[in-house]
Short mmCIF file of C-alpha atoms in Angstrom, two decimals:
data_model
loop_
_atom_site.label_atom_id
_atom_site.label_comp_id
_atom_site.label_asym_id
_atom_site.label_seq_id
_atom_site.Cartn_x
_atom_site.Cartn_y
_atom_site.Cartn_z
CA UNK A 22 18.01 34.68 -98.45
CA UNK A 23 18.83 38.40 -98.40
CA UNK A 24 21.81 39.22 -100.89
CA UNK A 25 24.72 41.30 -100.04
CA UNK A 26 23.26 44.06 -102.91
CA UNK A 27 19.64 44.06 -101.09
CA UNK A 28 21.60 45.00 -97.71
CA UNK A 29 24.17 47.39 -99.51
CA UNK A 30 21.03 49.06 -100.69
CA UNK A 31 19.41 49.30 -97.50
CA UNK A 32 22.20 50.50 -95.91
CA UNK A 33 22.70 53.20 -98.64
CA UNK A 34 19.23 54.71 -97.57
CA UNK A 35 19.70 54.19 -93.74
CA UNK A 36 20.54 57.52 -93.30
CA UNK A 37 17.48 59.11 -95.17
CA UNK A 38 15.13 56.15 -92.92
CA UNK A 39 16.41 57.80 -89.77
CA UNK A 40 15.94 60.91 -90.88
CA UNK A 41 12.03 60.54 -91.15
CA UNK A 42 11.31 58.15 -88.74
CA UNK A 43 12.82 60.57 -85.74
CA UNK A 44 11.41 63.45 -87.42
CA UNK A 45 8.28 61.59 -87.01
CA UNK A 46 8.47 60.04 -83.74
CA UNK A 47 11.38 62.34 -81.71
CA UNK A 48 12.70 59.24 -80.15
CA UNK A 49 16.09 57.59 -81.49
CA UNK A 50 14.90 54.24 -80.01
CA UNK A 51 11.39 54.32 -81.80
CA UNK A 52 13.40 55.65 -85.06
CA UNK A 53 15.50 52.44 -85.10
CA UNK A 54 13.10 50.19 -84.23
CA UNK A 55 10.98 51.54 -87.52
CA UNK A 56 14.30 51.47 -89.06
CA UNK A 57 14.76 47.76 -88.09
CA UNK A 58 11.17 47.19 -88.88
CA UNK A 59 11.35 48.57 -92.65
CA UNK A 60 14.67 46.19 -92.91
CA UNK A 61 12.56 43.25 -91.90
CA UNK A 62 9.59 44.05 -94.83
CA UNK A 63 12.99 44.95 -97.39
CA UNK A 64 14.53 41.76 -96.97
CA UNK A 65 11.25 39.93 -97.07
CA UNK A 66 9.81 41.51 -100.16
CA UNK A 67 9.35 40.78 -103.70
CA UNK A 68 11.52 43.46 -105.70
CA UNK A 69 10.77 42.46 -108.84
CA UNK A 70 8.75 45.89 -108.84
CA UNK A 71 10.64 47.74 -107.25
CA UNK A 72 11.96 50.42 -109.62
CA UNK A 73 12.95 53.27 -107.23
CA UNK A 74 14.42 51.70 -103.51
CA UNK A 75 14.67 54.82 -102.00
CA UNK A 76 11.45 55.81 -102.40
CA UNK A 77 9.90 52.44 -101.48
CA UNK A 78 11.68 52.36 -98.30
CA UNK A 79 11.01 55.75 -97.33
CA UNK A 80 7.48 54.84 -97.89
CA UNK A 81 7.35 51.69 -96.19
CA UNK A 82 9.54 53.65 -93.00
CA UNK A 83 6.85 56.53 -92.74
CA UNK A 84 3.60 54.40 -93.13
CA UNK A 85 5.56 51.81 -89.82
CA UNK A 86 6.12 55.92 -88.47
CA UNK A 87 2.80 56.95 -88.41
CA UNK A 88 1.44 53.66 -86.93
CA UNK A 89 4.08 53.57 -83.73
CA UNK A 90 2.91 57.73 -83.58
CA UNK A 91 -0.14 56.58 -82.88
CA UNK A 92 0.80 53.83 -80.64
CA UNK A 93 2.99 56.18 -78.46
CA UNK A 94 0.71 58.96 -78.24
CA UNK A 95 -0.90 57.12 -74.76
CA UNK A 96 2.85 57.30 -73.61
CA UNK A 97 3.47 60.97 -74.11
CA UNK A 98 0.12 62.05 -72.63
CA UNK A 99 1.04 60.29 -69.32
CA UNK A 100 4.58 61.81 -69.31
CA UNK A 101 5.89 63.89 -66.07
CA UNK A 102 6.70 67.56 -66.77
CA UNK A 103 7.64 69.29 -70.06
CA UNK A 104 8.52 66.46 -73.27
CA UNK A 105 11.04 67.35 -75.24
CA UNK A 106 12.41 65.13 -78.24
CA UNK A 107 15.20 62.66 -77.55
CA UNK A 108 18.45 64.41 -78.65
CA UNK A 109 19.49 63.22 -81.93
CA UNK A 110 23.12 63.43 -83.05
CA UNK A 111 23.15 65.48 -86.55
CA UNK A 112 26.60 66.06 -88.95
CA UNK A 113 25.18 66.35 -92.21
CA UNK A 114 28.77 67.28 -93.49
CA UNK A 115 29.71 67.21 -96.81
CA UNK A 116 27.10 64.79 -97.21
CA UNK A 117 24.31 67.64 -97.64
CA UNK A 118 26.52 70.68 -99.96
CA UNK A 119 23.38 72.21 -100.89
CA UNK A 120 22.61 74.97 -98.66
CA UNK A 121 19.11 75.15 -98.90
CA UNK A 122 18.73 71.80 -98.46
CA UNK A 123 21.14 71.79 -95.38
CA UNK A 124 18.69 74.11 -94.06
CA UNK A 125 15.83 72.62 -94.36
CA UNK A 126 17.73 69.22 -93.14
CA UNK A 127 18.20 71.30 -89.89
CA UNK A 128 15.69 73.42 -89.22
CA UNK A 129 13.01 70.42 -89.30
CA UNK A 130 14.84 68.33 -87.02
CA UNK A 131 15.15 71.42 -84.54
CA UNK A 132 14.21 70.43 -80.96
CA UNK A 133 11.34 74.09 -81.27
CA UNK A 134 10.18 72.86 -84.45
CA UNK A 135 9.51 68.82 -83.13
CA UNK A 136 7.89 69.93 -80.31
CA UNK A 137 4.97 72.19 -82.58
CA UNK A 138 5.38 68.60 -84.57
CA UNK A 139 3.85 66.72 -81.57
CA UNK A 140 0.12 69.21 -81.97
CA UNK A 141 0.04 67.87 -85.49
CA UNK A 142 -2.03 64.43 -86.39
CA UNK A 143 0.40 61.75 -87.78
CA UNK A 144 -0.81 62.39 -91.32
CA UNK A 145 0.01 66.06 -91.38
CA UNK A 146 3.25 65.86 -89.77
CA UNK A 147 3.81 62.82 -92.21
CA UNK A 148 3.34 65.19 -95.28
CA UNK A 149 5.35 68.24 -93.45
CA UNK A 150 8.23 65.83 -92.77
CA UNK A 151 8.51 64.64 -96.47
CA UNK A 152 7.92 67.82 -98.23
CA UNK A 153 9.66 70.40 -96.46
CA UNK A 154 12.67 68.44 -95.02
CA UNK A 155 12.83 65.88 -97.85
CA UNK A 156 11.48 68.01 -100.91
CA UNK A 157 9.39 65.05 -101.97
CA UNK A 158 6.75 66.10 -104.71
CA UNK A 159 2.78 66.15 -103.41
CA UNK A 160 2.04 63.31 -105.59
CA UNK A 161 5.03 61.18 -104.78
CA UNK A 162 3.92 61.85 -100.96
CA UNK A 163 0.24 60.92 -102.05
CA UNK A 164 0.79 57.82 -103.36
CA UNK A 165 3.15 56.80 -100.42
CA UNK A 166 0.04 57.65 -98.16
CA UNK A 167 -2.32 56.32 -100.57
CA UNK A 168 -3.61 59.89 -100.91
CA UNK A 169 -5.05 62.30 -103.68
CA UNK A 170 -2.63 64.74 -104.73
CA UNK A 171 -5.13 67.31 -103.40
CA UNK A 172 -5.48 66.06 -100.27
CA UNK A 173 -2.21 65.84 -99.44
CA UNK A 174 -1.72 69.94 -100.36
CA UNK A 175 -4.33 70.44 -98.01
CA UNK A 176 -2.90 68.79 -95.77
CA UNK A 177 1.06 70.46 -96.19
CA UNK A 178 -1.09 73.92 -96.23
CA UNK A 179 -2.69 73.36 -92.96
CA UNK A 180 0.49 71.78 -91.46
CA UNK A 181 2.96 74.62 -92.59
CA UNK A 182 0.47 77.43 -91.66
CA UNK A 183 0.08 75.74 -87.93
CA UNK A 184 4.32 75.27 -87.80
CA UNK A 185 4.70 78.52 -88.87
CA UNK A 186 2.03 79.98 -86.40
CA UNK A 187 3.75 78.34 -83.24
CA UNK A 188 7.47 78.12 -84.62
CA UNK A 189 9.97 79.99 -82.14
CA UNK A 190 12.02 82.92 -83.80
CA UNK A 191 15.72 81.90 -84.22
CA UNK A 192 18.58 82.35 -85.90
CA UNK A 193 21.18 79.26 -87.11
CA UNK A 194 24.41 81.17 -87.42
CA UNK A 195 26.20 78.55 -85.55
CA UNK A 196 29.29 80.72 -84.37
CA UNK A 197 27.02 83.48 -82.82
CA UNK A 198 25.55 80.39 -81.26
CA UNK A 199 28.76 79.14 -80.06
CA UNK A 200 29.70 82.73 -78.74
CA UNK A 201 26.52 83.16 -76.75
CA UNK A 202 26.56 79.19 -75.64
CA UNK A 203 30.34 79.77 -74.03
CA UNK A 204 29.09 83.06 -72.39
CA UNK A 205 25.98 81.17 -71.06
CA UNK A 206 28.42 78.52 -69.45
CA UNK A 207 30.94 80.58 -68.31
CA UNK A 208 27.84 83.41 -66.34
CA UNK A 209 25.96 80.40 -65.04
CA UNK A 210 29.24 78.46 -63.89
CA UNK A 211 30.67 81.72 -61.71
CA UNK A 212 27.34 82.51 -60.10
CA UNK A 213 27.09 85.87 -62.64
CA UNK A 214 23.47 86.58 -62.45
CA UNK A 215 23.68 89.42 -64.13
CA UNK A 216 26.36 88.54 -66.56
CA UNK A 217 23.67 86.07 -67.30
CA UNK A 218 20.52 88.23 -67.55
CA UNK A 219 22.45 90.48 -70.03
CA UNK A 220 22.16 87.11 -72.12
CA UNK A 221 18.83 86.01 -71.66
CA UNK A 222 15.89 88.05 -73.62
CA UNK A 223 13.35 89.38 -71.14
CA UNK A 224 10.48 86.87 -72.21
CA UNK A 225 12.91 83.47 -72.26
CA UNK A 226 11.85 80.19 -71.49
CA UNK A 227 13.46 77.20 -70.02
CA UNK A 228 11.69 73.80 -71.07
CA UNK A 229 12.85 70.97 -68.42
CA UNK A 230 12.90 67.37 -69.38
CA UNK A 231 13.21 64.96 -66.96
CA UNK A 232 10.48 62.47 -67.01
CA UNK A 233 10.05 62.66 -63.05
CA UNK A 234 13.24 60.94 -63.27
CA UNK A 235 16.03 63.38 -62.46
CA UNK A 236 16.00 67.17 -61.37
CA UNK A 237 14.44 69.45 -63.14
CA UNK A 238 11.58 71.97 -63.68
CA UNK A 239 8.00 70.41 -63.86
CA UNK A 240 6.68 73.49 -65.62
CA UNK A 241 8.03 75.62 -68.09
CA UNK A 242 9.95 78.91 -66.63
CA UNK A 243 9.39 81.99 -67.96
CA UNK A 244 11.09 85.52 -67.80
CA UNK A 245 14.64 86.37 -67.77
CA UNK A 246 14.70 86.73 -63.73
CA UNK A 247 13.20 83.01 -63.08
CA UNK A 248 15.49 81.57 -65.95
CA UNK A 249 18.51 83.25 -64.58
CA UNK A 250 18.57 82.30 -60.84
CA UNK A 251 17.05 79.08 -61.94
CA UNK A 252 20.36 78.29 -63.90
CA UNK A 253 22.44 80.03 -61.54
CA UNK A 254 20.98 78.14 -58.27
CA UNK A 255 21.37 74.77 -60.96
CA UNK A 256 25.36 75.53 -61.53
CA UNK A 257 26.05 75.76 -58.34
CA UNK A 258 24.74 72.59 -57.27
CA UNK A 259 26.59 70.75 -60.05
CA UNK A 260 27.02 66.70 -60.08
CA UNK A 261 29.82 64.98 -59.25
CA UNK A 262 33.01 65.04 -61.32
CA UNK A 263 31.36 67.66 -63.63
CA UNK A 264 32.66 67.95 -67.54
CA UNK A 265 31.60 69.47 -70.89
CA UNK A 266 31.32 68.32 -74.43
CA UNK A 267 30.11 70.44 -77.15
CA UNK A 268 28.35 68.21 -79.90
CA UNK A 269 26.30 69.29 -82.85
CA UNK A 270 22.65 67.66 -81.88
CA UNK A 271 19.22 68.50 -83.69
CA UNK A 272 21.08 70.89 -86.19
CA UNK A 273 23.02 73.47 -83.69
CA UNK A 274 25.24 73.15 -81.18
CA UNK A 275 24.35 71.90 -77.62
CA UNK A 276 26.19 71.16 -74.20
CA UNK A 277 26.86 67.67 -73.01
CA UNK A 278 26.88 67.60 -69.36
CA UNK A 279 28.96 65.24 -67.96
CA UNK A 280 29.07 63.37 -64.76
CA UNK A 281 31.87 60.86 -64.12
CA UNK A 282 32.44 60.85 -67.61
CA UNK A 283 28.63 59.74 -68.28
CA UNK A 284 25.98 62.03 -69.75
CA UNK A 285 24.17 63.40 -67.13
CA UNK A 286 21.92 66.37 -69.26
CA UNK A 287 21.98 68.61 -72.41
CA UNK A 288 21.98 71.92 -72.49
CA UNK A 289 20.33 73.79 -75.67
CA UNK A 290 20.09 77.46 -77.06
CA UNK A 291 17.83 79.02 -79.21
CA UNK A 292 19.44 82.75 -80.15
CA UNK A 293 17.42 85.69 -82.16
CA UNK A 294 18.82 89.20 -82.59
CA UNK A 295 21.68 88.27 -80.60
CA UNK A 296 19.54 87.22 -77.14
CA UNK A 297 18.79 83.61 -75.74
CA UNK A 298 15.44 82.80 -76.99
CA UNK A 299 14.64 79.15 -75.52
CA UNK A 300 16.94 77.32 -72.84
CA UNK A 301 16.53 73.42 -73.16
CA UNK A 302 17.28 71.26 -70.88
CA UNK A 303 17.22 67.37 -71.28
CA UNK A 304 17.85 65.55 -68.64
CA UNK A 305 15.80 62.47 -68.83
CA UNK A 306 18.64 59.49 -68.31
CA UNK A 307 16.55 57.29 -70.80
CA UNK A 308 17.10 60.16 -73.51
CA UNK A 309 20.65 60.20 -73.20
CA UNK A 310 21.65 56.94 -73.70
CA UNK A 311 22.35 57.05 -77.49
CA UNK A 312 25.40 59.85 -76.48
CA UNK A 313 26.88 57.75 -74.39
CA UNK A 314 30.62 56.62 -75.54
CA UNK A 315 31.65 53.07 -75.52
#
C-alpha cells in the first residue's frame, strides 16, 4: 500500500517529471500519461535502494519518454500541415530565482527550440533535455540511460551543435515582447497592413497548426508580404464572440484566442532586434484543451 510520504514525494518532483517528459514528447497529454506511468512503477517499487528520489524518478520518467517518442513518431509523420508542440502552460515564478537557470528552464521548452527537438533521435534529445535544461552531470545522465560517460558527451556534442545549427534567433525580453505582441494585435485587428509590415522582418515565417482540423495554413508562409495579408485577411474573418487572453506558455508570452469564451487558437511571437521573427499559430482544437477553464 502506497504511504502518504511515497505520494508526498512524488508529488514534490511532479513538477521536474513534467518538465522532461513534454520536453521530450511536446504533447501535455503524452507528458502526463508518462507522468502517470512513472507514478505507477514509484508506488510499485522496492525503495529500499533508493537513495536519491528525484533522480530515480526522473530516470524512470525519461527512459517511459523515450519509449512513447518512439511509439508516436508513426503519428507525427502522418500529421496534416505544419506540427507544432502542444502549448504548455509555464510560470516558473519564484520557484526558479536563479537566472541562468530560469533561462535555460525557458529557452528549452521554447515552441522554435521543440520543433529542431523533433530532427533529433530520442537518445540525443534525451541527453539535450537533461543537461542543458536540467544541468544534470554526463555521468548521472549515463547511468540513467545505461550509457558510458563518453558516449553520452558525444551524444550532448552532436545534439547541441545540430540545436544550435537550426535554432531561430530571438530575444526573451518579455516586455519588448509584450510591446510588439499588442502592436501585432492591434495592426492585424484594424486591417493595418502596413502598420503590420513595419512589424514583421522581411524574411518572417508563419508556422500553421491545425491538424486538417480547423483553418489554417498547410505550408509554412514566408516573407513579410504573405505573412501580413495572411493575418490581415485572418482578423477580419474572426470567430464568433471573439476575446483575448494573454498567458505565459512555452516561456514567453502568447495570445489566447477566444471564441465564446472557449479557446479557439494561440497566437505566438518570436522577436530579434526589435522585428517579428516567427508567427505561430496553434490552432489544432485537440492542442488546446489543457487551456481550457473549468
Amino acid at each position: 500500500m502506497t504511504t502518504e510520504t511515497e505520494t508526498d514525494v512524488f508529488e514534490e518532483h511532479r513538477p521536474v517529471l513534467l518538465g522532461v517528459a513534454y520536453r521530450m514528447l511536446g504533447r501535455v497529454a503524452d507528458a502526463e500519461d508518462v507522468v502517470q506511468e512513472a507514478w505507477l512503477r514509484w508506488s510499485g517499487a522496492d525503495r529500499g535502494d533508493v537513495r536519491e528520489p528525484r533522480g530515480y524518478l526522473v530516470r524512470i520518467t525519461t527512459r517511459l519518454a523515450i519509449d512513447r517518442l518512439r511509439q508516436v513518431k508513426a503519428r507525427k509523420e502522418a500529421y496534416v500541415g505544419p506540427w507544432l508542440p502542444e502549448p504548455y502552460a509555464t510560470d516558473f515564478g519564484e520557484a526558479v530565482p536563479d537566472t541562468a537557470e530560469r533561462a535555460a528552464l525557458t529557452d528549452s521548452v521554447s515552441l522554435a527550440v521543440l520543433v529542431v527537438l523533433e530532427s533529433l533521435s530520442p537518445l540525443e534529445r534525451a541527453v539535450f533535455v537533461l543537461r542543458e535544461a536540467f544541468g544534470y552531470p554526463y555521468a548521472e545522465i549515463g547511468a540513467m540511460l545505461d550509457r558510458g560517460e563518453a558516449a553520452v558527451r558525444q551524444l550532448a556534442g552532436r545534439a547541441r551543435k545540430h540545436v544550435e545549427e537550426r535554432r531561430p534567433r530571438y530575444e526573451v525580453d518579455p516586455d519588448r515582447r509584450r510591446e510588439l505582441t499588442e502592436r501585432f494585435l492591434a495592426a492585424a485587428g484594424d486591417g493595418d497592413l502596413e502598420g503590420l509590415m513595419a512589424l514583421l522582418a522581411p524574411d518572417v515565417r508563419l508556422v500553421g497548426d491545425s491538424g486538417g482540423k480547423s483553418k489554417a495554413p498547410l505550408r509554412i508562409l514566408e516573407s513579410a508580404d504573405k505573412v501580413g495579408r495572411f493575418l490581415v485577411g485572418a482578423a477580419q474573418k474572426g470567430v464568433p464572440d471573439q476575446s483575448y487572453r494573454f498567458m505565459e506558455l512555452n516561456g514567453g508570452l502568447a495570445v489566447v484566442v477566444l471564441s465564446e469564451g472557449k479557446p479557439d487558437s494561440v497566437f505566438q511571437v518570436d522577436v530579434f532586434e526589435g522585428r517579428i521573427q516567427a508567427v505561430y499559430i496553434i490552432r489544432n482544437p485537440d492542442k488546446l484543451l489543457s487551456l481550457a477553464t473549468p
